[in-house]
Amino acid sequence: MDHQGRRTRRGRFGVLVTAGAMMLLAACAAPVQQAEPPSTSFSPSAVASSAGDPVTVPGLSSPSSQTPTPSPSPEPEPVTSSPEPAPEPEPESTVVDAPEDDYTPAPVPDQPQPQEPVQTEDPAVQQPQPATGGGRIVVIDPGHNGANGANPGVINALVDAGFGQTKPCNTTGTSTNAGYTEHEFNWGVATKLQAILSARGYDVRMTRNSDDGVGPCVNKRAAFGNDANAAAVVSIHGDGDDAGAQGFYVMTAAQDPGGAAMAAQSGALAGAMRDALVNAGLSPSNHLGSGGLWKRDDLAGLNLSLRPTVMIEMGNMRNSSDAALMSSSGGQQQMAQGIADGVSAYLG
Ligand code: ZN
């Protein structure tokens, strides 16, 4: 995500913004020149069918030339005391029945089989132990997608973003100064996270199945977690902020459409995630949010989610230190480990 636009409204929530400012906010990523979006031809299936056409899109994720404005220190967010998350029923065995009988998971190549029983080291104690995940559903949402930039007519179509807001279907995301793209970073962390959580026995589902497709739209990504009845939803992004900004922050909905109980769950997930990322050796942002946490009211993925959900900006791709870490496989593995530990800490 590129947050140039939101500087127009940093501060407390509920600030009345103009339509023009909303459009800036909607343009989460770099501006994209495009024709008018097609009025009738867009459909998710058409998007999916175009996913196999990798397209190089020069110039579409270049940073805005907007002069950064000094930002007031964000007001501190109350650190959510972490109530015990509502325990999910433990399965009787390691065989897991997905609660959604009509859910057809999209194909995920090379997905590890999640429910391997853990064998103890002692051959005298060969009782299979259930994996900690217990088959609970975790939705991973890797932000953006590789062919978004080549399909502005699709991704710039406005969709519901919750609470009367609209947003472009999707955006291109940001990149490092060296040109390493956010969508590739997000995908790298997401696939590593998928492997870790699957090995722990979670039923991991991804909102997109490759890094060379288009979309899905932000409202579809939120619906994915809702439809899966996910125990936790983790959306992964990298920020495109001022060069001096460094570190991660975990975002939750300022106004949770799932109500107070669900807001508390998302808050508990966010707190566990922040702590786990710190334990993994990552630093909370020195620029945005407070203590690695930030509540937002302008993000469709949060405004439309009815499940415990966090959206994480893993670092600032325009900061040299963060960019080096985010561009490396080792750095992405470190981040994935931290996220996985946050999920496990929340879900138990
Ligand atoms: Zn992003």
JSON list of N, CA and C in Angstrom, two decimals, residues 171-221:
[
{"chain": "A", "resi": 171, "resn": "THR", "atom": "N", "xyz": [-5.32, -2.00, -6.34]},
{"chain": "A", "resi": 171, "resn": "THR", "atom": "CA", "xyz": [-4.28, -1.04, -6.73]},
{"chain": "A", "resi": 171, "resn": "THR", "atom": "C", "xyz": [-2.97, -1.78, -7.02]},
{"chain": "A", "resi": 172, "resn": "THR", "atom": "N", "xyz": [-2.02, -1.04, -7.54]},
{"chain": "A", "resi": 172, "resn": "THR", "atom": "CA", "xyz": [-0.77, -1.69, -7.94]},
{"chain": "A", "resi": 172, "resn": "THR", "atom": "C", "xyz": [0.15, -1.92, -6.76]},
{"chain": "A", "resi": 173, "resn": "GLY", "atom": "N", "xyz": [0.01, -1.13, -5.70]},
{"chain": "A", "resi": 173, "resn": "GLY", "atom": "CA", "xyz": [0.94, -1.23, -4.59]},
{"chain": "A", "resi": 173, "resn": "GLY", "atom": "C", "xyz": [2.18, -0.38, -4.84]},
{"chain": "A", "resi": 174, "resn": "THR", "atom": "N", "xyz": [3.11, -0.47, -3.94]},
{"chain": "A", "resi": 174, "resn": "THR", "atom": "CA", "xyz": [4.31, 0.35, -4.03]},
{"chain": "A", "resi": 174, "resn": "THR", "atom": "C", "xyz": [5.50, -0.54, -4.41]},
{"chain": "A", "resi": 175, "resn": "SER", "atom": "N", "xyz": [6.70, -0.01, -4.21]},
{"chain": "A", "resi": 175, "resn": "SER", "atom": "CA", "xyz": [7.90, -0.79, -4.52]},
{"chain": "A", "resi": 175, "resn": "SER", "atom": "C", "xyz": [9.07, -0.16, -3.78]},
{"chain": "A", "resi": 176, "resn": "THR", "atom": "N", "xyz": [10.18, -0.88, -3.76]},
{"chain": "A", "resi": 176, "resn": "THR", "atom": "CA", "xyz": [11.40, -0.29, -3.22]},
{"chain": "A", "resi": 176, "resn": "THR", "atom": "C", "xyz": [11.98, 0.66, -4.28]},
{"chain": "A", "resi": 177, "resn": "ASN", "atom": "N", "xyz": [12.94, 1.45, -3.87]},
{"chain": "A", "resi": 177, "resn": "ASN", "atom": "CA", "xyz": [13.60, 2.33, -4.84]},
{"chain": "A", "resi": 177, "resn": "ASN", "atom": "C", "xyz": [14.30, 1.54, -5.93]},
{"chain": "A", "resi": 178, "resn": "ALA", "atom": "N", "xyz": [14.66, 0.30, -5.61]},
{"chain": "A", "resi": 178, "resn": "ALA", "atom": "CA", "xyz": [15.32, -0.55, -6.60]},
{"chain": "A", "resi": 178, "resn": "ALA", "atom": "C", "xyz": [14.32, -1.25, -7.51]},
{"chain": "A", "resi": 179, "resn": "GLY", "atom": "N", "xyz": [13.04, -1.05, -7.26]},
{"chain": "A", "resi": 179, "resn": "GLY", "atom": "CA", "xyz": [12.03, -1.61, -8.14]},
{"chain": "A", "resi": 179, "resn": "GLY", "atom": "C", "xyz": [11.46, -2.94, -7.71]},
{"chain": "A", "resi": 180, "resn": "TYR", "atom": "N", "xyz": [11.81, -3.40, -6.53]},
{"chain": "A", "resi": 180, "resn": "TYR", "atom": "CA", "xyz": [11.21, -4.64, -6.02]},
{"chain": "A", "resi": 180, "resn": "TYR", "atom": "C", "xyz": [9.78, -4.32, -5.59]},
{"chain": "A", "resi": 181, "resn": "THR", "atom": "N", "xyz": [8.83, -5.03, -6.18]},
{"chain": "A", "resi": 181, "resn": "THR", "atom": "CA", "xyz": [7.44, -4.62, -6.03]},
{"chain": "A", "resi": 181, "resn": "THR", "atom": "C", "xyz": [6.81, -5.14, -4.75]},
{"chain": "A", "resi": 182, "resn": "GLU", "atom": "N", "xyz": [5.83, -4.37, -4.31]},
{"chain": "A", "resi": 182, "resn": "GLU", "atom": "CA", "xyz": [5.11, -4.77, -3.10]},
{"chain": "A", "resi": 182, "resn": "GLU", "atom": "C", "xyz": [4.33, -6.07, -3.32]},
{"chain": "A", "resi": 183, "resn": "HIS", "atom": "N", "xyz": [3.72, -6.22, -4.51]},
{"chain": "A", "resi": 183, "resn": "HIS", "atom": "CA", "xyz": [2.93, -7.44, -4.71]},
{"chain": "A", "resi": 183, "resn": "HIS", "atom": "C", "xyz": [3.81, -8.68, -4.61]},
{"chain": "A", "resi": 184, "resn": "GLU", "atom": "N", "xyz": [5.05, -8.57, -5.08]},
{"chain": "A", "resi": 184, "resn": "GLU", "atom": "CA", "xyz": [5.95, -9.72, -5.00]},
{"chain": "A", "resi": 184, "resn": "GLU", "atom": "C", "xyz": [6.38, -9.96, -3.55]},
{"chain": "A", "resi": 185, "resn": "PHE", "atom": "N", "xyz": [6.63, -8.88, -2.83]},
{"chain": "A", "resi": 185, "resn": "PHE", "atom": "CA", "xyz": [6.96, -9.00, -1.41]},
{"chain": "A", "resi": 185, "resn": "PHE", "atom": "C", "xyz": [5.80, -9.66, -0.66]},
{"chain": "A", "resi": 186, "resn": "ASN", "atom": "N", "xyz": [4.60, -9.13, -0.88]},
{"chain": "A", "resi": 186, "resn": "ASN", "atom": "CA", "xyz": [3.44, -9.67, -0.18]},
{"chain": "A", "resi": 186, "resn": "ASN", "atom": "C", "xyz": [3.28, -11.17, -0.46]},
{"chain": "A", "resi": 187, "resn": "TRP", "atom": "N", "xyz": [3.47, -11.51, -1.72]},
{"chain": "A", "resi": 187, "resn": "TRP", "atom": "CA", "xyz": [3.34, -12.91, -2.13]},
{"chain": "A", "resi": 187, "resn": "TRP", "atom": "C", "xyz": [4.41, -13.78, -1.47]},
{"chain": "A", "resi": 188, "resn": "GLY", "atom": "N", "xyz": [5.62, -13.25, -1.40]},
{"chain": "A", "resi": 188, "resn": "GLY", "atom": "CA", "xyz": [6.71, -14.01, -0.78]},
{"chain": "A", "resi": 188, "resn": "GLY", "atom": "C", "xyz": [6.45, -14.29, 0.69]},
{"chain": "A", "resi": 189, "resn": "VAL", "atom": "N", "xyz": [6.02, -13.28, 1.41]},
{"chain": "A", "resi": 189, "resn": "VAL", "atom": "CA", "xyz": [5.72, -13.47, 2.83]},
{"chain": "A", "resi": 189, "resn": "VAL", "atom": "C", "xyz": [4.51, -14.41, 2.99]},
{"chain": "A", "resi": 190, "resn": "ALA", "atom": "N", "xyz": [3.51, -14.20, 2.15]},
{"chain": "A", "resi": 190, "resn": "ALA", "atom": "CA", "xyz": [2.27, -14.98, 2.28]},
{"chain": "A", "resi": 190, "resn": "ALA", "atom": "C", "xyz": [2.53, -16.46, 2.05]},
{"chain": "A", "resi": 191, "resn": "THR", "atom": "N", "xyz": [3.32, -16.80, 1.05]},
{"chain": "A", "resi": 191, "resn": "THR", "atom": "CA", "xyz": [3.56, -18.22, 0.77]},
{"chain": "A", "resi": 191, "resn": "THR", "atom": "C", "xyz": [4.42, -18.85, 1.87]},
{"chain": "A", "resi": 192, "resn": "LYS", "atom": "N", "xyz": [5.33, -18.09, 2.41]},
{"chain": "A", "resi": 192, "resn": "LYS", "atom": "CA", "xyz": [6.13, -18.61, 3.54]},
{"chain": "A", "resi": 192, "resn": "LYS", "atom": "C", "xyz": [5.25, -18.79, 4.77]},
{"chain": "A", "resi": 193, "resn": "LEU", "atom": "N", "xyz": [4.37, -17.84, 5.00]},
{"chain": "A", "resi": 193, "resn": "LEU", "atom": "CA", "xyz": [3.43, -17.93, 6.11]},
{"chain": "A", "resi": 193, "resn": "LEU", "atom": "C", "xyz": [2.49, -19.12, 5.93]},
{"chain": "A", "resi": 194, "resn": "GLN", "atom": "N", "xyz": [2.04, -19.30, 4.71]},
{"chain": "A", "resi": 194, "resn": "GLN", "atom": "CA", "xyz": [1.16, -20.42, 4.41]},
{"chain": "A", "resi": 194, "resn": "GLN", "atom": "C", "xyz": [1.83, -21.75, 4.77]},
{"chain": "A", "resi": 195, "resn": "ALA", "atom": "N", "xyz": [3.10, -21.88, 4.45]},
{"chain": "A", "resi": 195, "resn": "ALA", "atom": "CA", "xyz": [3.82, -23.13, 4.74]},
{"chain": "A", "resi": 195, "resn": "ALA", "atom": "C", "xyz": [3.93, -23.35, 6.25]},
{"chain": "A", "resi": 196, "resn": "ILE", "atom": "N", "xyz": [4.24, -22.29, 6.97]},
{"chain": "A", "resi": 196, "resn": "ILE", "atom": "CA", "xyz": [4.41, -22.43, 8.43]},
{"chain": "A", "resi": 196, "resn": "ILE", "atom": "C", "xyz": [3.08, -22.80, 9.09]},
{"chain": "A", "resi": 197, "resn": "LEU", "atom": "N", "xyz": [2.03, -22.07, 8.74]},
{"chain": "A", "resi": 197, "resn": "LEU", "atom": "CA", "xyz": [0.74, -22.31, 9.39]},
{"chain": "A", "resi": 197, "resn": "LEU", "atom": "C", "xyz": [0.16, -23.67, 8.99]},
{"chain": "A", "resi": 198, "resn": "SER", "atom": "N", "xyz": [0.36, -24.05, 7.74]},
{"chain": "A", "resi": 198, "resn": "SER", "atom": "CA", "xyz": [-0.12, -25.37, 7.31]},
{"chain": "A", "resi": 198, "resn": "SER", "atom": "C", "xyz": [0.57, -26.47, 8.09]},
{"chain": "A", "resi": 199, "resn": "ALA", "atom": "N", "xyz": [1.87, -26.31, 8.32]},
{"chain": "A", "resi": 199, "resn": "ALA", "atom": "CA", "xyz": [2.62, -27.31, 9.09]},
{"chain": "A", "resi": 199, "resn": "ALA", "atom": "C", "xyz": [2.14, -27.37, 10.53]},
{"chain": "A", "resi": 200, "resn": "ARG", "atom": "N", "xyz": [1.57, -26.27, 11.01]},
{"chain": "A", "resi": 200, "resn": "ARG", "atom": "CA", "xyz": [1.04, -26.26, 12.37]},
{"chain": "A", "resi": 200, "resn": "ARG", "atom": "C", "xyz": [-0.38, -26.79, 12.46]},
{"chain": "A", "resi": 201, "resn": "GLY", "atom": "N", "xyz": [-0.95, -27.15, 11.33]},
{"chain": "A", "resi": 201, "resn": "GLY", "atom": "CA", "xyz": [-2.27, -27.75, 11.36]},
{"chain": "A", "resi": 201, "resn": "GLY", "atom": "C", "xyz": [-3.42, -26.80, 11.12]},
{"chain": "A", "resi": 202, "resn": "TYR", "atom": "N", "xyz": [-3.14, -25.60, 10.67]},
{"chain": "A", "resi": 202, "resn": "TYR", "atom": "CA", "xyz": [-4.22, -24.68, 10.31]},
{"chain": "A", "resi": 202, "resn": "TYR", "atom": "C", "xyz": [-4.65, -24.97, 8.87]},
{"chain": "A", "resi": 203, "resn": "ASP", "atom": "N", "xyz": [-5.91, -24.68, 8.61]},
{"chain": "A", "resi": 203, "resn": "ASP", "atom": "CA", "xyz": [-6.46, -24.78, 7.26]},
{"chain": "A", "resi": 203, "resn": "ASP", "atom": "C", "xyz": [-6.27, -23.40, 6.62]},
{"chain": "A", "resi": 204, "resn": "VAL", "atom": "N", "xyz": [-5.23, -23.29, 5.82]},
{"chain": "A", "resi": 204, "resn": "VAL", "atom": "CA", "xyz": [-4.82, -21.98, 5.29]},
{"chain": "A", "resi": 204, "resn": "VAL", "atom": "C", "xyz": [-5.42, -21.76, 3.92]},
{"chain": "A", "resi": 205, "resn": "ARG", "atom": "N", "xyz": [-6.02, -20.62, 3.72]},
{"chain": "A", "resi": 205, "resn": "ARG", "atom": "CA", "xyz": [-6.62, -20.28, 2.43]},
{"chain": "A", "resi": 205, "resn": "ARG", "atom": "C", "xyz": [-6.14, -18.89, 2.01]},
{"chain": "A", "resi": 206, "resn": "MET", "atom": "N", "xyz": [-5.83, -18.77, 0.74]},
{"chain": "A", "resi": 206, "resn": "MET", "atom": "CA", "xyz": [-5.26, -17.54, 0.21]},
{"chain": "A", "resi": 206, "resn": "MET", "atom": "C", "xyz": [-6.29, -16.83, -0.67]},
{"chain": "A", "resi": 207, "resn": "THR", "atom": "N", "xyz": [-6.31, -15.51, -0.57]},
{"chain": "A", "resi": 207, "resn": "THR", "atom": "CA", "xyz": [-7.27, -14.76, -1.39]},
{"chain": "A", "resi": 207, "resn": "THR", "atom": "C", "xyz": [-6.85, -14.68, -2.85]},
{"chain": "A", "resi": 208, "resn": "ARG", "atom": "N", "xyz": [-5.58, -14.95, -3.13]},
{"chain": "A", "resi": 208, "resn": "ARG", "atom": "CA", "xyz": [-5.17, -15.10, -4.53]},
{"chain": "A", "resi": 208, "resn": "ARG", "atom": "C", "xyz": [-4.17, -16.25, -4.62]},
{"chain": "A", "resi": 209, "resn": "ASN", "atom": "N", "xyz": [-4.12, -16.86, -5.79]},
{"chain": "A", "resi": 209, "resn": "ASN", "atom": "CA", "xyz": [-3.38, -18.11, -5.94]},
{"chain": "A", "resi": 209, "resn": "ASN", "atom": "C", "xyz": [-2.12, -17.97, -6.77]},
{"chain": "A", "resi": 210, "resn": "SER", "atom": "N", "xyz": [-1.80, -16.77, -7.18]},
{"chain": "A", "resi": 210, "resn": "SER", "atom": "CA", "xyz": [-0.58, -16.56, -7.94]},
{"chain": "A", "resi": 210, "resn": "SER", "atom": "C", "xyz": [-0.18, -15.10, -7.76]},
{"chain": "A", "resi": 211, "resn": "ASP", "atom": "N", "xyz": [0.96, -14.75, -8.30]},
{"chain": "A", "resi": 211, "resn": "ASP", "atom": "CA", "xyz": [1.39, -13.35, -8.25]},
{"chain": "A", "resi": 211, "resn": "ASP", "atom": "C", "xyz": [1.44, -12.73, -9.65]},
{"chain": "A", "resi": 212, "resn": "ASP", "atom": "N", "xyz": [0.71, -13.34, -10.57]},
{"chain": "A", "resi": 212, "resn": "ASP", "atom": "CA", "xyz": [0.69, -12.76, -11.91]},
{"chain": "A", "resi": 212, "resn": "ASP", "atom": "C", "xyz": [-0.73, -12.53, -12.42]},
{"chain": "A", "resi": 213, "resn": "GLY", "atom": "N", "xyz": [-1.66, -12.45, -11.51]},
{"chain": "A", "resi": 213, "resn": "GLY", "atom": "CA", "xyz": [-3.05, -12.23, -11.89]},
{"chain": "A", "resi": 213, "resn": "GLY", "atom": "C", "xyz": [-3.51, -10.80, -11.64]},
{"chain": "A", "resi": 214, "resn": "VAL", "atom": "N", "xyz": [-4.81, -10.59, -11.74]},
{"chain": "A", "resi": 214, "resn": "VAL", "atom": "CA", "xyz": [-5.43, -9.28, -11.53]},
{"chain": "A", "resi": 214, "resn": "VAL", "atom": "C", "xyz": [-6.40, -9.38, -10.36]},
{"chain": "A", "resi": 215, "resn": "GLY", "atom": "N", "xyz": [-6.35, -8.42, -9.46]},
{"chain": "A", "resi": 215, "resn": "GLY", "atom": "CA", "xyz": [-7.25, -8.43, -8.31]},
{"chain": "A", "resi": 215, "resn": "GLY", "atom": "C", "xyz": [-6.93, -9.58, -7.35]},
{"chain": "A", "resi": 216, "resn": "PRO", "atom": "N", "xyz": [-7.91, -10.10, -6.64]},
{"chain": "A", "resi": 216, "resn": "PRO", "atom": "CA", "xyz": [-9.32, -9.73, -6.67]},
{"chain": "A", "resi": 216, "resn": "PRO", "atom": "C", "xyz": [-9.57, -8.36, -6.02]},
{"chain": "A", "resi": 217, "resn": "CYS", "atom": "N", "xyz": [-10.79, -7.86, -6.26]},
{"chain": "A", "resi": 217, "resn": "CYS", "atom": "CA", "xyz": [-11.15, -6.57, -5.69]},
{"chain": "A", "resi": 217, "resn": "CYS", "atom": "C", "xyz": [-11.13, -6.64, -4.16]},
{"chain": "A", "resi": 218, "resn": "VAL", "atom": "N", "xyz": [-10.94, -5.49, -3.56]},
{"chain": "A", "resi": 218, "resn": "VAL", "atom": "CA", "xyz": [-10.82, -5.46, -2.10]},
{"chain": "A", "resi": 218, "resn": "VAL", "atom": "C", "xyz": [-12.08, -5.96, -1.39]},
{"chain": "A", "resi": 219, "resn": "ASN", "atom": "N", "xyz": [-13.24, -5.68, -1.97]},
{"chain": "A", "resi": 219, "resn": "ASN", "atom": "CA", "xyz": [-14.46, -6.18, -1.33]},
{"chain": "A", "resi": 219, "resn": "ASN", "atom": "C", "xyz": [-14.57, -7.70, -1.46]},
{"chain": "A", "resi": 220, "resn": "LYS", "atom": "N", "xyz": [-14.04, -8.24, -2.55]},
{"chain": "A", "resi": 220, "resn": "LYS", "atom": "CA", "xyz": [-14.05, -9.70, -2.71]},
{"chain": "A", "resi": 220, "resn": "LYS", "atom": "C", "xyz": [-13.09, -10.35, -1.73]},
{"chain": "A", "resi": 221, "resn": "ARG", "atom": "N", "xyz": [-11.98, -9.69, -1.47]},
{"chain": "A", "resi": 221, "resn": "ARG", "atom": "CA", "xyz": [-11.02, -10.24, -0.51]},
{"chain": "A", "resi": 221, "resn": "ARG", "atom": "C", "xyz": [-11.64, -10.30, 0.88]}
]
